[in-house]
Coordinates of C-alpha atoms and ligand atoms in Angstrom, one line a residue:
M1 CA 29.5 10.2 7.0
T2 CA 27.4 8.8 4.2
Q3 CA 28.5 5.5 2.8
R4 CA 25.9 5.0 0.1
R5 CA 26.1 6.5 -3.3
V6 CA 24.2 9.8 -3.6
V7 CA 22.9 11.6 -6.7
V8 CA 22.3 15.4 -6.6
A9 CA 20.5 16.6 -9.8
I10 CA 20.6 20.2 -10.8
D11 CA 18.5 21.3 -13.8
G12 CA 17.6 24.7 -15.2
P13 CA 18.0 27.1 -18.1
A14 CA 21.2 28.6 -19.4
G15 CA 22.9 31.2 -17.2
A16 CA 21.0 30.2 -14.0
G17 CA 24.3 29.4 -12.2
K18 CA 24.1 25.6 -12.5
S19 CA 27.8 25.0 -13.3
T20 CA 29.1 27.3 -10.7
I21 CA 26.9 25.9 -8.0
A22 CA 27.2 22.3 -9.0
R23 CA 31.0 22.5 -9.1
R24 CA 31.2 24.2 -5.7
L25 CA 28.7 21.8 -4.2
A26 CA 30.6 18.8 -5.5
E27 CA 33.8 20.2 -3.9
R28 CA 32.1 20.7 -0.6
L29 CA 30.6 17.2 -0.5
G30 CA 33.6 15.4 -2.1
F31 CA 31.4 14.2 -4.9
T32 CA 32.1 14.0 -8.6
Y33 CA 30.9 17.0 -10.6
I34 CA 29.3 16.1 -14.0
D35 CA 28.5 18.8 -16.5
T36 CA 26.2 17.0 -19.0
G37 CA 25.9 20.1 -21.2
A38 CA 29.6 19.8 -21.9
M39 CA 29.0 16.3 -23.3
Y40 CA 26.4 17.6 -25.8
R41 CA 28.8 20.4 -26.6
A42 CA 31.6 18.0 -27.4
V43 CA 29.4 16.1 -29.9
A44 CA 28.3 19.4 -31.4
L45 CA 31.9 20.5 -31.8
W46 CA 32.8 17.3 -33.6
A47 CA 29.8 17.8 -36.0
L48 CA 30.9 21.4 -36.7
R49 CA 34.4 20.3 -37.5
Q50 CA 33.2 17.4 -39.7
N51 CA 30.7 19.6 -41.4
V52 CA 27.9 17.4 -40.3
D53 CA 24.4 19.0 -40.4
P54 CA 23.2 19.1 -36.8
T55 CA 19.7 18.3 -38.0
D56 CA 20.9 15.1 -39.8
M57 CA 19.5 12.6 -37.2
H58 CA 21.2 9.5 -38.6
R59 CA 24.7 11.0 -38.9
M60 CA 24.4 12.8 -35.6
E61 CA 23.5 9.6 -33.8
Q62 CA 26.5 7.9 -35.4
L63 CA 28.8 10.7 -34.2
A64 CA 27.3 10.5 -30.7
L65 CA 27.9 6.8 -30.6
A66 CA 31.5 7.1 -31.9
A67 CA 32.5 10.1 -29.8
E68 CA 34.9 9.2 -27.0
I69 CA 34.1 11.6 -24.3
E70 CA 36.2 11.7 -21.1
L71 CA 35.2 13.9 -18.2
Q72 CA 38.1 14.8 -15.9
P73 CA 38.0 17.4 -13.0
G74 CA 37.4 20.7 -14.8
R75 CA 38.4 19.3 -18.2
I76 CA 36.7 17.5 -21.1
R77 CA 38.4 15.4 -23.8
L78 CA 36.9 14.4 -27.1
N79 CA 38.6 11.6 -28.9
G80 CA 41.7 12.2 -26.9
E81 CA 41.8 16.0 -27.5
D82 CA 41.3 18.5 -24.7
V83 CA 38.3 20.6 -25.9
T84 CA 37.5 22.3 -22.6
E85 CA 37.8 25.8 -24.2
A86 CA 36.8 24.9 -27.7
I87 CA 33.3 23.8 -26.6
R88 CA 32.4 27.2 -25.2
S89 CA 32.0 29.2 -28.5
P90 CA 28.5 30.6 -29.4
E91 CA 28.4 28.2 -32.5
V92 CA 28.9 25.2 -30.2
S93 CA 26.2 26.5 -27.8
S94 CA 23.7 26.7 -30.5
G95 CA 24.8 23.4 -32.1
A96 CA 24.6 21.6 -28.8
S97 CA 21.0 22.7 -28.4
K98 CA 20.2 21.6 -32.0
I99 CA 21.7 18.1 -31.7
A100 CA 20.1 17.7 -28.2
V101 CA 16.6 17.4 -29.9
I102 CA 17.7 14.1 -31.5
A103 CA 16.4 11.1 -29.5
G104 CA 19.3 8.9 -30.6
V105 CA 21.9 11.4 -29.5
R106 CA 20.2 11.8 -26.1
R107 CA 20.1 8.0 -25.6
R108 CA 23.9 7.8 -26.0
M109 CA 24.5 10.7 -23.6
V110 CA 22.0 9.5 -21.0
D111 CA 23.6 6.0 -21.1
K112 CA 27.0 7.5 -20.4
Q113 CA 25.6 9.8 -17.6
R114 CA 23.9 6.9 -15.9
S115 CA 27.0 4.7 -15.9
I116 CA 29.0 7.5 -14.3
G117 CA 26.3 8.1 -11.7
E118 CA 26.1 4.4 -10.9
R119 CA 29.8 4.3 -9.9
A120 CA 30.1 7.3 -7.7
S121 CA 28.3 10.0 -5.7
V122 CA 27.7 12.8 -8.1
V123 CA 26.4 16.3 -8.5
M124 CA 25.1 16.3 -12.1
E125 CA 23.8 19.3 -13.9
G126 CA 21.8 19.7 -17.1
R127 CA 18.3 19.9 -18.4
D128 CA 16.8 16.5 -17.8
I129 CA 18.8 15.0 -14.9
G130 CA 15.9 15.0 -12.4
T131 CA 13.3 14.1 -15.0
V132 CA 15.0 11.4 -17.2
V133 CA 18.6 10.6 -16.3
F134 CA 18.1 10.0 -12.6
P135 CA 14.3 10.2 -11.8
D136 CA 15.2 8.6 -8.4
A137 CA 17.9 11.2 -7.5
D138 CA 18.3 11.8 -3.8
V139 CA 18.1 15.6 -4.3
K140 CA 16.6 17.5 -7.2
I141 CA 17.0 21.2 -7.6
F142 CA 15.6 23.4 -10.4
L143 CA 17.8 26.4 -10.4
D144 CA 16.3 29.4 -12.2
A145 CA 16.9 33.1 -12.5
Q146 CA 15.0 35.8 -14.4
P147 CA 16.1 36.2 -18.1
P148 CA 17.8 39.7 -17.8
E149 CA 19.9 38.4 -14.9
R150 CA 20.8 35.2 -16.8
V151 CA 21.9 37.3 -19.8
R152 CA 23.9 39.6 -17.5
R153 CA 25.8 36.7 -15.9
R154 CA 26.6 35.2 -19.3
L155 CA 27.8 38.5 -20.6
L156 CA 30.2 38.9 -17.6
E157 CA 31.5 35.4 -18.3
V158 CA 32.1 36.0 -22.0
R159 CA 33.8 39.4 -21.3
A160 CA 36.0 37.9 -18.6
K161 CA 37.4 35.7 -21.3
G162 CA 38.3 38.9 -23.3
E163 CA 35.6 38.2 -25.9
Q164 CA 33.2 40.9 -27.2
V165 CA 29.5 40.3 -27.8
A166 CA 26.6 42.6 -27.9
E167 CA 24.2 42.1 -25.1
S168 CA 21.2 42.0 -27.5
T169 CA 22.9 39.3 -29.6
L170 CA 23.6 37.2 -26.5
A171 CA 20.0 37.7 -25.2
L172 CA 18.6 36.5 -28.5
E173 CA 20.9 33.4 -28.6
M174 CA 19.9 32.5 -25.1
E175 CA 16.2 33.0 -25.7
E176 CA 16.3 30.8 -28.8
R177 CA 18.3 28.1 -27.1
D178 CA 16.0 28.1 -24.0
R179 CA 12.9 27.9 -26.3
R180 CA 14.4 24.9 -28.2
D181 CA 15.5 23.2 -25.0
S182 CA 12.1 23.6 -23.4
T183 CA 9.9 22.7 -26.3
R184 CA 11.6 19.7 -27.8
R185 CA 9.6 16.5 -27.7
D186 CA 12.3 14.3 -26.1
A187 CA 13.3 15.1 -22.5
P188 CA 12.6 18.9 -22.6
L189 CA 13.9 21.2 -19.9
A190 CA 11.3 20.9 -17.2
Q191 CA 11.1 20.9 -13.4
A192 CA 10.6 17.5 -12.0
P193 CA 7.5 17.4 -9.8
D194 CA 9.6 16.5 -6.8
A195 CA 12.4 19.1 -7.5
I196 CA 12.9 22.1 -5.3
Y197 CA 12.6 25.4 -7.2
L198 CA 15.2 27.9 -6.4
D199 CA 15.3 31.4 -8.0
S200 CA 18.8 32.8 -7.8
T201 CA 18.0 36.2 -9.3
A202 CA 18.6 38.2 -6.2
L203 CA 21.1 35.9 -4.5
S204 CA 24.9 35.9 -4.4
I205 CA 26.8 32.7 -5.4
D206 CA 27.5 32.1 -1.7
E207 CA 23.9 32.4 -0.8
V208 CA 22.8 30.0 -3.5
E209 CA 25.5 27.5 -2.4
E210 CA 24.4 27.7 1.2
A211 CA 20.7 27.2 0.3
V212 CA 21.5 24.2 -1.9
L213 CA 23.8 22.7 0.8
K214 CA 21.0 23.0 3.3
I215 CA 18.6 21.2 1.1
V216 CA 21.1 18.4 0.5
R217 CA 21.8 18.0 4.2
Q218 CA 18.0 17.9 5.0
R219 CA 17.4 15.3 2.3
V220 CA 20.5 13.1 2.6
T221 CA 22.0 13.2 6.1
N222 CA 19.1 14.5 8.2
G223 CA 20.9 17.7 8.8
K224 CA 24.3 16.3 9.7
E225 CA 27.5 17.3 8.0
F226 CA 29.0 15.0 5.3
H227 CA 32.5 15.0 6.5
Ligands
DC301 O1 24.4 23.5 -20.0 P1 24.9 24.0 -21.4 O2 24.4 25.3 -21.7 O3 26.4 23.8 -21.5 O4 24.2 23.0 -22.5 C1 24.4 23.1 -23.8 C2 23.2 22.5 -24.6 O5 23.1 21.1 -24.4 C3 21.8 23.0 -24.1 O6 21.4 24.2 -24.8 C4 20.9 21.9 -24.3 C5 21.8 20.7 -24.3 N1 21.6 19.9 -23.0 C6 20.6 19.0 -22.9 O7 19.8 18.9 -23.9 N2 20.5 18.2 -21.9 C7 21.3 18.3 -20.8 N3 21.2 17.4 -19.8 C8 22.4 19.2 -20.9 C9 22.5 20.0 -22.0

């Protein structure tokens, strides 16, 4: 049984399986699951609704500061409203990536993420968790998959919700977003030097979960079970 607070950081590009794995892992370990992308998405949704230009640094920073974001298991609230489904639209995906280049926006989100991680053991997923938010995280995983497989997974997700989108459109959107996320000046998507790289292209969800769990056990409990 671990008594101390543990941080597991999972970073990687869109569609690599971060959310699925982080959620399952948190459940297995009894940790809090934090989807940091959902926080950027919530601010982007607010900007869209308020007609605020996502490249307007000053106004976006104000919105990020004023946004009341609450993370509950499996749900996210923005200023008291449940926006769990609303933040998953393609417009919000692209908007989130655009506002995420603004240093002032990132500062607000990172402050919030650190304060959550200081209170509880967490599995936190995003783009900069192992590099910036928790550079001292106990476990760092960089979860990747080859682009065609990442597009395929996203396509399945979108279609499962009953939405229609052309594969080529989705592929372009993801490529553009990954390029923006990886090339921005402030906290770009990058593998931390001490992160373990895991390519999930040819693995099932169960296989990835087992691989990650094994890494966590080796790093945190010397191979022993958590419970
Ligand atoms: O993980 P996601 O696809 O829901 O994230 C949406 C966008 O938010 C992503 O394109 C970039 C940004 N983001 C970020 O800059 N840093 C994070 N830690 C998480 C997400």
